[in-house]
Short mmCIF file of C-alpha atoms in Angstrom, two decimals:
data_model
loop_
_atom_site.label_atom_id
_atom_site.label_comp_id
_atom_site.label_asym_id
_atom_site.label_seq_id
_atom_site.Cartn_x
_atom_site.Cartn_y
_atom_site.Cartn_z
CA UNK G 255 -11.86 -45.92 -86.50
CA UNK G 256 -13.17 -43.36 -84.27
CA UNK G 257 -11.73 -40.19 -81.68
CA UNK G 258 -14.20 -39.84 -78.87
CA UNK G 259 -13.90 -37.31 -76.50
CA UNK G 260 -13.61 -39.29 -72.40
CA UNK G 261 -13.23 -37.61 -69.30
CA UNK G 262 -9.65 -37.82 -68.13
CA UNK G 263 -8.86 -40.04 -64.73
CA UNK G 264 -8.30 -37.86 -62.12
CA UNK G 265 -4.63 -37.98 -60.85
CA UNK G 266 -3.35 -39.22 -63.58
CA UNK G 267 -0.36 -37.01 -63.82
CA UNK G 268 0.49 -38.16 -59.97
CA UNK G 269 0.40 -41.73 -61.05
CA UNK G 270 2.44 -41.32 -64.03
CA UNK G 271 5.27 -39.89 -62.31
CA UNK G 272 4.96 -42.64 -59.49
CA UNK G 273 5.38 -45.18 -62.31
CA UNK G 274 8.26 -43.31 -63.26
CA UNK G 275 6.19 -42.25 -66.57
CA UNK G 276 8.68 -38.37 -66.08
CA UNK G 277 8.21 -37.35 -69.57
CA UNK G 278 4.46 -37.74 -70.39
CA UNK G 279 4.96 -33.67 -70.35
CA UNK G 280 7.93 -32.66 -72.50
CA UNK G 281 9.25 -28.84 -72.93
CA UNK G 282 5.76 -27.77 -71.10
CA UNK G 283 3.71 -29.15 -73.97
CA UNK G 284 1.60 -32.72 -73.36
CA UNK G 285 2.98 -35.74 -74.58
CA UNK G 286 0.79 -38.07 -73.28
CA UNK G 287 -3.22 -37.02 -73.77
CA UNK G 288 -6.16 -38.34 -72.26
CA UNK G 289 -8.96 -35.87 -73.01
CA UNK G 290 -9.99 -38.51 -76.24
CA UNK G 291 -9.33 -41.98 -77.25
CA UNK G 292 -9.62 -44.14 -80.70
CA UNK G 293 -12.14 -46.64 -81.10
CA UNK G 294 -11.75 -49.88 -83.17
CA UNK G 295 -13.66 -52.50 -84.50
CA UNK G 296 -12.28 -56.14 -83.94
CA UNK G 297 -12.15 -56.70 -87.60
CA UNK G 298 -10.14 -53.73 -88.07
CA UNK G 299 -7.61 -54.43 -85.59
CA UNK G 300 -7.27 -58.14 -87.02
CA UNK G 301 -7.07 -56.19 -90.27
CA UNK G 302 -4.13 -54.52 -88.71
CA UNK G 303 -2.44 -57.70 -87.39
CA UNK G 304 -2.39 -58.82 -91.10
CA UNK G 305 -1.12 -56.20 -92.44
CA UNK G 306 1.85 -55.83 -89.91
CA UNK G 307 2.74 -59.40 -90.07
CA UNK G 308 2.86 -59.27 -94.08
CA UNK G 309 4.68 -56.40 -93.70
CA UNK G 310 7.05 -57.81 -91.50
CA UNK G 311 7.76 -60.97 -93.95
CA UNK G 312 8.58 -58.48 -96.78
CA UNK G 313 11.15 -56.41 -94.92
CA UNK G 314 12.87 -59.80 -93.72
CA UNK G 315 12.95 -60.40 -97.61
CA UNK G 316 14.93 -57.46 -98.56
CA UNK G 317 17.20 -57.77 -95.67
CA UNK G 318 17.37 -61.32 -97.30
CA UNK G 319 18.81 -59.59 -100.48
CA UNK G 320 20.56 -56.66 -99.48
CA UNK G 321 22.79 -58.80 -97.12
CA UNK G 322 23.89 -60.83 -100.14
CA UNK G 323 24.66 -57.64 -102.48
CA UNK G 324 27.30 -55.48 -102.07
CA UNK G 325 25.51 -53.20 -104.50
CA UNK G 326 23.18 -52.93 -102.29
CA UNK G 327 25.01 -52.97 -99.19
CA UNK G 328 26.89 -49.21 -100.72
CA UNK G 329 23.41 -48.14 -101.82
CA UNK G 330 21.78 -48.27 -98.11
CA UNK G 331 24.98 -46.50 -97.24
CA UNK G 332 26.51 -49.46 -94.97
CA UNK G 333 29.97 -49.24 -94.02
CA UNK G 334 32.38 -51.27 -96.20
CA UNK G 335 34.37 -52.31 -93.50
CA UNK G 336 30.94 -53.32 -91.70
CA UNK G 337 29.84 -55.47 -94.40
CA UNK G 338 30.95 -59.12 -92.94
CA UNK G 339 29.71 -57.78 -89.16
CA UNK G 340 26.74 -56.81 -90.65
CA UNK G 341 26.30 -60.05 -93.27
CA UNK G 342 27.05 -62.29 -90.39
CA UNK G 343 24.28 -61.10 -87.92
CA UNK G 344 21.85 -61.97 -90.28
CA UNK G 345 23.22 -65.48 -91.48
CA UNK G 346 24.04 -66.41 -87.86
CA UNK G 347 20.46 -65.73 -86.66
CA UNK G 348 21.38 -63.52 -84.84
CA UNK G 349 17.94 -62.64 -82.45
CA UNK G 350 16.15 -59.84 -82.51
CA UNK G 351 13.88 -58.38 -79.86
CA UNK G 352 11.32 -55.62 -81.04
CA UNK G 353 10.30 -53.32 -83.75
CA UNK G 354 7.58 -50.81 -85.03
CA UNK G 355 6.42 -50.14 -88.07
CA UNK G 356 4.13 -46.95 -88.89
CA UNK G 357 0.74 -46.63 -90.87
CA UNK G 358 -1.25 -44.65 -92.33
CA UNK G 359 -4.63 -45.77 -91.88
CA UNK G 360 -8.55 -44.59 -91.46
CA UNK G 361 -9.91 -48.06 -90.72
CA UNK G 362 -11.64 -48.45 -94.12
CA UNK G 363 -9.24 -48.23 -97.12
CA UNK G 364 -5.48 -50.02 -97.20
CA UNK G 365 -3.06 -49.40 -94.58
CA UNK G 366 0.30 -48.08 -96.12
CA UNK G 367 3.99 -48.07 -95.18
CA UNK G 368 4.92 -45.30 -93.90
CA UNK G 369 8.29 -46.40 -92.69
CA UNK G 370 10.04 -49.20 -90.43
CA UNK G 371 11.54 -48.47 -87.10
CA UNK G 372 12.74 -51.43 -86.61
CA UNK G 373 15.99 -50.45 -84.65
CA UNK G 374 15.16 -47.88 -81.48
CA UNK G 375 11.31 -47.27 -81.61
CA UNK G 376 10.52 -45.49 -78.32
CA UNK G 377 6.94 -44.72 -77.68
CA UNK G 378 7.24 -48.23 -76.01
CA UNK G 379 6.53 -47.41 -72.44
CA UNK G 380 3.20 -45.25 -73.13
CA UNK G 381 2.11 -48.01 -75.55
CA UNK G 382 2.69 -51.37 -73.97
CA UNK G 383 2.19 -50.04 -70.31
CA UNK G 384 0.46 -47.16 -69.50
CA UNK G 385 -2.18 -47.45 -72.07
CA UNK G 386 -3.06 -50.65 -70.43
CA UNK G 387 -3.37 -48.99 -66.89
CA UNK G 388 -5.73 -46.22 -68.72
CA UNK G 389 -8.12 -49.31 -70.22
CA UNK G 390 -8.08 -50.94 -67.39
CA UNK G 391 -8.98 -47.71 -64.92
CA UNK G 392 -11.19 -46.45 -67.45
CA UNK G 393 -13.45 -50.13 -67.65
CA UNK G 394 -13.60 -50.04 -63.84
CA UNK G 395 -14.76 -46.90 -63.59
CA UNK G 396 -17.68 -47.37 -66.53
CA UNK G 397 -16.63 -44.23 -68.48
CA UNK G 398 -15.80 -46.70 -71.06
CA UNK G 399 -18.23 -48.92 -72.96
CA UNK G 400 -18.40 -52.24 -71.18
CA UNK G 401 -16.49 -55.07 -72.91
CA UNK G 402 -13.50 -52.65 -74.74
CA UNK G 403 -10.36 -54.00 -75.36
CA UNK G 404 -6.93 -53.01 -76.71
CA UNK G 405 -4.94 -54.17 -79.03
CA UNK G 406 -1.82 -54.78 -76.72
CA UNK G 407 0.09 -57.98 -75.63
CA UNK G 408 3.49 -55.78 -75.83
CA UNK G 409 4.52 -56.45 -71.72
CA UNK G 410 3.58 -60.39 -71.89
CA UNK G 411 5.68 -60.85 -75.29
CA UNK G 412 8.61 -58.90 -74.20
CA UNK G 413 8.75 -60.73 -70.79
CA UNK G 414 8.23 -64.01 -72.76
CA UNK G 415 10.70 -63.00 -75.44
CA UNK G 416 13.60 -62.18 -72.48
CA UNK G 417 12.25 -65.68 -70.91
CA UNK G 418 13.39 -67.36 -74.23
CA UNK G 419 16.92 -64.96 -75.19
CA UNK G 420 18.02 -66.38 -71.34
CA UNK G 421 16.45 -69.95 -71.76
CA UNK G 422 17.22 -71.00 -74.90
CA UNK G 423 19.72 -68.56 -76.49
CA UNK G 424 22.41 -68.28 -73.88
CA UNK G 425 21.81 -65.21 -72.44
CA UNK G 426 22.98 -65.35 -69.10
CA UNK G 427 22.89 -61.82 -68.79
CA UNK G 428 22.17 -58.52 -70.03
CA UNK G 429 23.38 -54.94 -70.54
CA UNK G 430 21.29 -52.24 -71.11
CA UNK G 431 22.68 -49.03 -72.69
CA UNK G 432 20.96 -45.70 -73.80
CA UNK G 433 22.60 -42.10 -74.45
CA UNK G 434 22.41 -39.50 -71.22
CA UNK G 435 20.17 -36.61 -71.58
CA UNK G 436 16.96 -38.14 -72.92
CA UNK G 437 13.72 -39.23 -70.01
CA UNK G 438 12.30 -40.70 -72.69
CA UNK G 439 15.41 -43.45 -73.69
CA UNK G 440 15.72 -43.75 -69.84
CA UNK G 441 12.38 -44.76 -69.54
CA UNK G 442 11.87 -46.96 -72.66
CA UNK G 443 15.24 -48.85 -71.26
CA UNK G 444 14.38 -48.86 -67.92
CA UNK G 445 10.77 -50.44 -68.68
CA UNK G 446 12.79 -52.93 -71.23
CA UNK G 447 15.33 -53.75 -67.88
CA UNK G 448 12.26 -54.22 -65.85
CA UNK G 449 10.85 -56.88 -68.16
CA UNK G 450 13.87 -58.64 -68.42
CA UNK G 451 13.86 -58.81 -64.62
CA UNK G 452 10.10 -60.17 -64.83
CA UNK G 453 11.23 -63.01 -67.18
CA UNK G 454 14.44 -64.12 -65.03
CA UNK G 455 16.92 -62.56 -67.07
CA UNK G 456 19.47 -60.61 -64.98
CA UNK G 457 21.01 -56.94 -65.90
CA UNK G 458 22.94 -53.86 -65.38
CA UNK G 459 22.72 -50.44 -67.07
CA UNK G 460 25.24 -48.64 -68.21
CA UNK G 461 25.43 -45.49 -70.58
CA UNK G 462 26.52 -45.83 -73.89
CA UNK G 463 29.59 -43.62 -73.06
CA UNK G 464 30.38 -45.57 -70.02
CA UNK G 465 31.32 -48.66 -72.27
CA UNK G 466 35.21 -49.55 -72.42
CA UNK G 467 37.54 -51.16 -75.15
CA UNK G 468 39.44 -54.25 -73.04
CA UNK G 469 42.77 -55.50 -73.32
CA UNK G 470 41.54 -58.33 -75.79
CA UNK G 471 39.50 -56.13 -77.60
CA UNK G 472 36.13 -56.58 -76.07
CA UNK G 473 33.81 -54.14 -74.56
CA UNK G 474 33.76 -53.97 -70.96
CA UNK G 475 31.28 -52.12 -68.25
CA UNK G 476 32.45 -49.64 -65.57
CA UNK G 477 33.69 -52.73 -63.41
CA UNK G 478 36.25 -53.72 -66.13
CA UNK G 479 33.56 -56.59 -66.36
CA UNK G 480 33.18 -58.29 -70.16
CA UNK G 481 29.93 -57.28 -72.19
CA UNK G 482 28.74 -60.11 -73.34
CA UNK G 483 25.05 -59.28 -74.60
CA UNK G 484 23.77 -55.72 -75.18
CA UNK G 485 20.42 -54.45 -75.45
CA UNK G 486 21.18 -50.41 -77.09
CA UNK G 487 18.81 -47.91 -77.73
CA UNK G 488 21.63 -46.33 -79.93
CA UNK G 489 21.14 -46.13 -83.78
CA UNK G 490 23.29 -48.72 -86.13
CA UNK G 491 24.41 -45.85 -88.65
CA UNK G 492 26.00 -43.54 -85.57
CA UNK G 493 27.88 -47.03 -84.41
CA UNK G 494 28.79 -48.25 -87.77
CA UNK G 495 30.74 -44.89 -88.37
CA UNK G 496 32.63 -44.88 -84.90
CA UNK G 497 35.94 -44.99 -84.34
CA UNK G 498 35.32 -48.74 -82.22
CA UNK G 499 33.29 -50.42 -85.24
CA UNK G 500 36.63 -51.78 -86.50
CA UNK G 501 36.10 -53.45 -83.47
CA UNK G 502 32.63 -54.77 -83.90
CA UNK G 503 33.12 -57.93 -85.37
CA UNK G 504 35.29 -59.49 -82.71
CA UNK G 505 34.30 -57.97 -79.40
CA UNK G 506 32.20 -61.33 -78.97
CA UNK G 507 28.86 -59.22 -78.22
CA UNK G 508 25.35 -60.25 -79.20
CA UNK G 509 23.09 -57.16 -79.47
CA UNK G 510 19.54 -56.55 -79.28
CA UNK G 511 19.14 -54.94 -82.12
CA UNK G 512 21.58 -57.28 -83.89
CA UNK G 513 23.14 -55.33 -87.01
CA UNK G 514 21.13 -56.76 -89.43
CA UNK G 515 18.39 -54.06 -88.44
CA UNK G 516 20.78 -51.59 -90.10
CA UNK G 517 18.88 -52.70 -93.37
CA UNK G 518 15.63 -52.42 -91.57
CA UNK G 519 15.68 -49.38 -90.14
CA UNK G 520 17.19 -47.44 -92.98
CA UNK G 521 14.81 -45.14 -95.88
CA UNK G 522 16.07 -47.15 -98.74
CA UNK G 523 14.07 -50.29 -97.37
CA UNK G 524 11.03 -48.59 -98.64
CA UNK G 525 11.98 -48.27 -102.51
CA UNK G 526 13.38 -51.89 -101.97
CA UNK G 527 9.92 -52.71 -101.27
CA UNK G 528 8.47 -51.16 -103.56
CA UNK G 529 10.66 -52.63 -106.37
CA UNK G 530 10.10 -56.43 -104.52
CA UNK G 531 6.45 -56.27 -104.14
CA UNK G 532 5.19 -53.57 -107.14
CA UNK G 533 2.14 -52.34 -106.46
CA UNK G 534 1.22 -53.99 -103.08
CA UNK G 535 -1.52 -52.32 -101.39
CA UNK G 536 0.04 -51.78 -98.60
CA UNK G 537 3.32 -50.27 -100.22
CA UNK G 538 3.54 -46.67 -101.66
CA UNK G 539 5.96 -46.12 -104.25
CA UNK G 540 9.35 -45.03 -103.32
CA UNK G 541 12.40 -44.31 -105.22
CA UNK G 542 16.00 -43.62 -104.43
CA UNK G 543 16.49 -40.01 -105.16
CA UNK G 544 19.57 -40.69 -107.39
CA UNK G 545 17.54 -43.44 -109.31
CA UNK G 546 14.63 -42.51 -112.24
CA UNK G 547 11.96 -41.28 -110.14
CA UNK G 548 8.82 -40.90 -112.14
CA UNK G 549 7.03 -38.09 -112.00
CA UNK G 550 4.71 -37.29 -108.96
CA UNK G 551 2.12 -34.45 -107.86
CA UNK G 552 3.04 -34.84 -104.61
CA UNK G 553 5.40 -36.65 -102.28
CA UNK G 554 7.82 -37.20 -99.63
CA UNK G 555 11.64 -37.01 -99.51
CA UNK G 556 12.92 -38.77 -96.69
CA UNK G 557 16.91 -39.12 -96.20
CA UNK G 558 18.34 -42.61 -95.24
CA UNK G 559 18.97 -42.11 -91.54
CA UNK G 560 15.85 -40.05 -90.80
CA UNK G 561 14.34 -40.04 -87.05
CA UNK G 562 11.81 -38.62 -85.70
CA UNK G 563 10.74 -37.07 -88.85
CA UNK G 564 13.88 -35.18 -89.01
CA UNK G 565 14.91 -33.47 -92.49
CA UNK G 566 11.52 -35.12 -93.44
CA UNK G 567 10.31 -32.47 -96.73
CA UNK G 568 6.97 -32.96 -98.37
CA UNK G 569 6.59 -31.06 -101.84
CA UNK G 570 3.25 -30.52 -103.62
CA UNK G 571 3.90 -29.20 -107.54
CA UNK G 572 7.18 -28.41 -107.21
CA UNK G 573 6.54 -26.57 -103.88
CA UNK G 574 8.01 -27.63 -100.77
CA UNK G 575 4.48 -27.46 -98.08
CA UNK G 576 5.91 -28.63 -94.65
CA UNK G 577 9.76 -29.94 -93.22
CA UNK G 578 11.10 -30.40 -90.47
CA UNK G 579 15.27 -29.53 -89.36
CA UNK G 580 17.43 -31.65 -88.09
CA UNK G 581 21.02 -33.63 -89.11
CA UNK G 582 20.38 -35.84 -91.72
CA UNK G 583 20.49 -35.78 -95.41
CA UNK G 584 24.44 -35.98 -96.21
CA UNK G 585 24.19 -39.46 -96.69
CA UNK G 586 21.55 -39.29 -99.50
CA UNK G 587 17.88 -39.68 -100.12
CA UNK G 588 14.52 -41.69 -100.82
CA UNK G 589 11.44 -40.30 -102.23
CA UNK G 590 7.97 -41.84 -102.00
CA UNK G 591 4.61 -40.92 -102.89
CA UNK G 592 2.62 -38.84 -100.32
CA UNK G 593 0.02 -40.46 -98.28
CA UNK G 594 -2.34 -38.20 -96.48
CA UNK G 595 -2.82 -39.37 -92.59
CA UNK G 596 -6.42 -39.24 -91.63
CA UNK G 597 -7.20 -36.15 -90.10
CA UNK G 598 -9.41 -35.45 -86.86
CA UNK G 599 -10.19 -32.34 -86.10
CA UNK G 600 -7.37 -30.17 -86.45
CA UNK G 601 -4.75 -32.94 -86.24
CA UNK G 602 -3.54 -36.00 -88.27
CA UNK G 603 -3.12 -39.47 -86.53
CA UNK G 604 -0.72 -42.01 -87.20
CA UNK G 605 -0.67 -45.76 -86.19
CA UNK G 606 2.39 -46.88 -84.62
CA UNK G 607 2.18 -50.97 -84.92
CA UNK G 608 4.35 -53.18 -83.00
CA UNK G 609 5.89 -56.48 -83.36
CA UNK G 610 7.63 -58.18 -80.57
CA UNK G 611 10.25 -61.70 -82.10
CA UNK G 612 8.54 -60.95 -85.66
CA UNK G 613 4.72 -61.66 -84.32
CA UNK G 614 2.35 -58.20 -84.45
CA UNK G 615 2.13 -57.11 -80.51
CA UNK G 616 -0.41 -54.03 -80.54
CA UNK G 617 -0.65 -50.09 -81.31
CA UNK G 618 0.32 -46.47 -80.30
CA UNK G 619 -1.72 -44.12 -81.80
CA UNK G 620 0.38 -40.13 -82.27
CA UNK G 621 -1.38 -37.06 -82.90
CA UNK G 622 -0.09 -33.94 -84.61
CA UNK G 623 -1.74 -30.48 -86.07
CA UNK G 624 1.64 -31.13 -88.47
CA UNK G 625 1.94 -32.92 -91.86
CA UNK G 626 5.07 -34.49 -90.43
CA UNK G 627 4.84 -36.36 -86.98
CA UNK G 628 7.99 -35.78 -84.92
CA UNK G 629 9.38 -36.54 -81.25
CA UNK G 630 6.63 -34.60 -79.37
CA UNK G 631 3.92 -35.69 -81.08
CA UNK G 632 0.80 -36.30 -78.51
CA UNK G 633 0.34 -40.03 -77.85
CA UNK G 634 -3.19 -41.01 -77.29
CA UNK G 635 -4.63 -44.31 -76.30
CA UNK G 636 -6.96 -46.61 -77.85
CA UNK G 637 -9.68 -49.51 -77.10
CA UNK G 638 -11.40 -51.56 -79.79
CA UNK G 639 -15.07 -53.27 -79.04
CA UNK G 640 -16.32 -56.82 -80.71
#
């Protein structure tokens, strides 16, 4: 796993915003860089396919368990009255669409767990889309070595995984629903609409405030017209606690994510891991904060409902070194052991790995000069060479 320094493409900032790619600049700082890229192996990108996939199997596992303990189902801090609506997504089947899970990884020694977003991962757009374009450019123009590849069949899984939701699950069609005020939700939806449109399945977008209580209790769109399936790039734990989830369980909806990625996406899947699968080398030990946690040098203590490393504290002998502000942290917290990131330069990388219907999809690679990688973290692209 290399960085290497490439020339940019000329114009690139032109064709970004033609694509509708608005935010690859946020607050005047760069989101999306070009100036370097990461260099693979094949072997270590099949190394990372492994790794996701087993991954993968073991969350499914603990959802597996926490969805038949109500123990467990109070300690990841679901909603009591949420527990059947919850339960039943999982023993129903219900489908899910995409996730991400991030590593920490230098190409040589084991990956490890950083965390599972396995609810609303952006970083989609940049990482199953425009990457691609870059590769492709960059090949054609030789600044690249001839025969690179990436790691990235995110657009042709999605488009085959709306293909099979309308084919062979019923969906007739779709709504799409994201909170205002963010490019970046806008575009990860929009791109998510647009594949949906590539595969046959038809849509409509609607904001998540925009979406209406009916007469008969289901949700309805501006047109008074009854949601039926819902793709939502709004968190589980914000619509478990709303004043409508008394509704949830009869308002006839299937959602991408269904609500058994409430267990997925939450903090305490990682010491649930960790007491499944002791000692895995992929896992690092993680403990609920309220639990026995042994005794560690250094480590991590992530609340439950955590994004984009928000409320995220790393401590080093009793000393707290970096955090980050933000909401969280009411509802309790997990700690697990600190894993460095590998650092180039003056800035640590993490590996964003995807999964599209539960089969490993390709990377995003994010770049920060902080311990803690948050929401404007630089995204950089990579190729890997046989």
């Amino acid at each position: 796993m290399k960085r290497l320094s490439i020339p940019e493409r000329s114009g690139w900032r032109e064709k970004a915003n033609e694509y509708g790619f608005r935010f690859h600049t946020m607050h005047g700082e760069p989101y999306w860089c070009e100036d370097a890229y990461y260099q693979f192996s094949l072997q270590q990108i099949e190394t990372l396919e492994d790794v996701t996939s087993e991954l993968h199997q073991m969350c499914l596992q603990v959802v597996d368990k926490v969805v038949n303990s109500e123990q467990l189902l109070t300690k990841f801090r679901i909603p009591e009255h949420t527990w059947d609506f919850v339960r039943s997504s999982w023993k129903t089947s219900q489908p899910s669409l995409y996730s991400r899970l991030d590593l920490a990884w230098d190409g040589t020694t084991g990956a490890k767990l950083l965390e599972n977003n396995a609810d609303t991962p952006t970083s989609l757009y940049e990482a199953a889309f425009f990457q691609w374009i870059w590769l492709e450019e960059q090949l054609a123009s030789g600044v690249l070595p001839a025969g690179s590849d990436q790691f990235n069949s995110l657009q042709e899984q999605l488009i085959e995984r709306f293909a099979t939701l309308h084919q062979q699950h019923g969906f007739s069609w779709i709504h799409f629903a994201c909170c205002r005020d963010s490019d970046e939700d806008r575009g990860t939806v929009q791109y998510l609409q647009d594949c949906a449109t590539e595969a046959g399945l038809p849509s409509e977008f609607l904001f998540m405030d925009e979406i209406g209580l009916g007469e008969k209790g289901q949700f309805t769109d501006l047109n008074d017209q009854v949601i039926g399936n819902l793709f939502k790039l709004y968190p589980w734990e914000f619509m478990l606690r709303e004043v409508f989830s008394t509704k949830l369980n009869d308002a006839g909806v299937r959602w991408l994510e269904p609500a058994w990625k409430s267990i997925l996406s939450n903090k305490a899947l990682l010491p649930m891991l960790w007491k499944m699968f002791p000692n895995h080398p992929n896992l690092l030990p993680a403990y609920f904060s309220e639990d026995n946690v042994p005794s560690m040098d250094k480590y991590v203590v992530k609340p439950l409902f955590s994004r984009e490393g928000a409320n995220i504290r790393i401590i080093e002998n009793g000393q707290e070194i970096a955090n980050v502000d933000g909401p969280y942290g009411e509802e309790g917290t997990i700690v697990q052991q600190f894993h460095p990131l590998p650092k180039f330069g003056d800035s640590y990388t993490l590996i964003g790995s995807w999964l599209v219907n539960d089969r490993p999809a390709g990377i995003g690679l994010r770049e920060d000069r902080a311990l803690i990688t948050q929401d404007l973290s630089r995204f950089y692209p990579h190729a890997f060479i046989d």
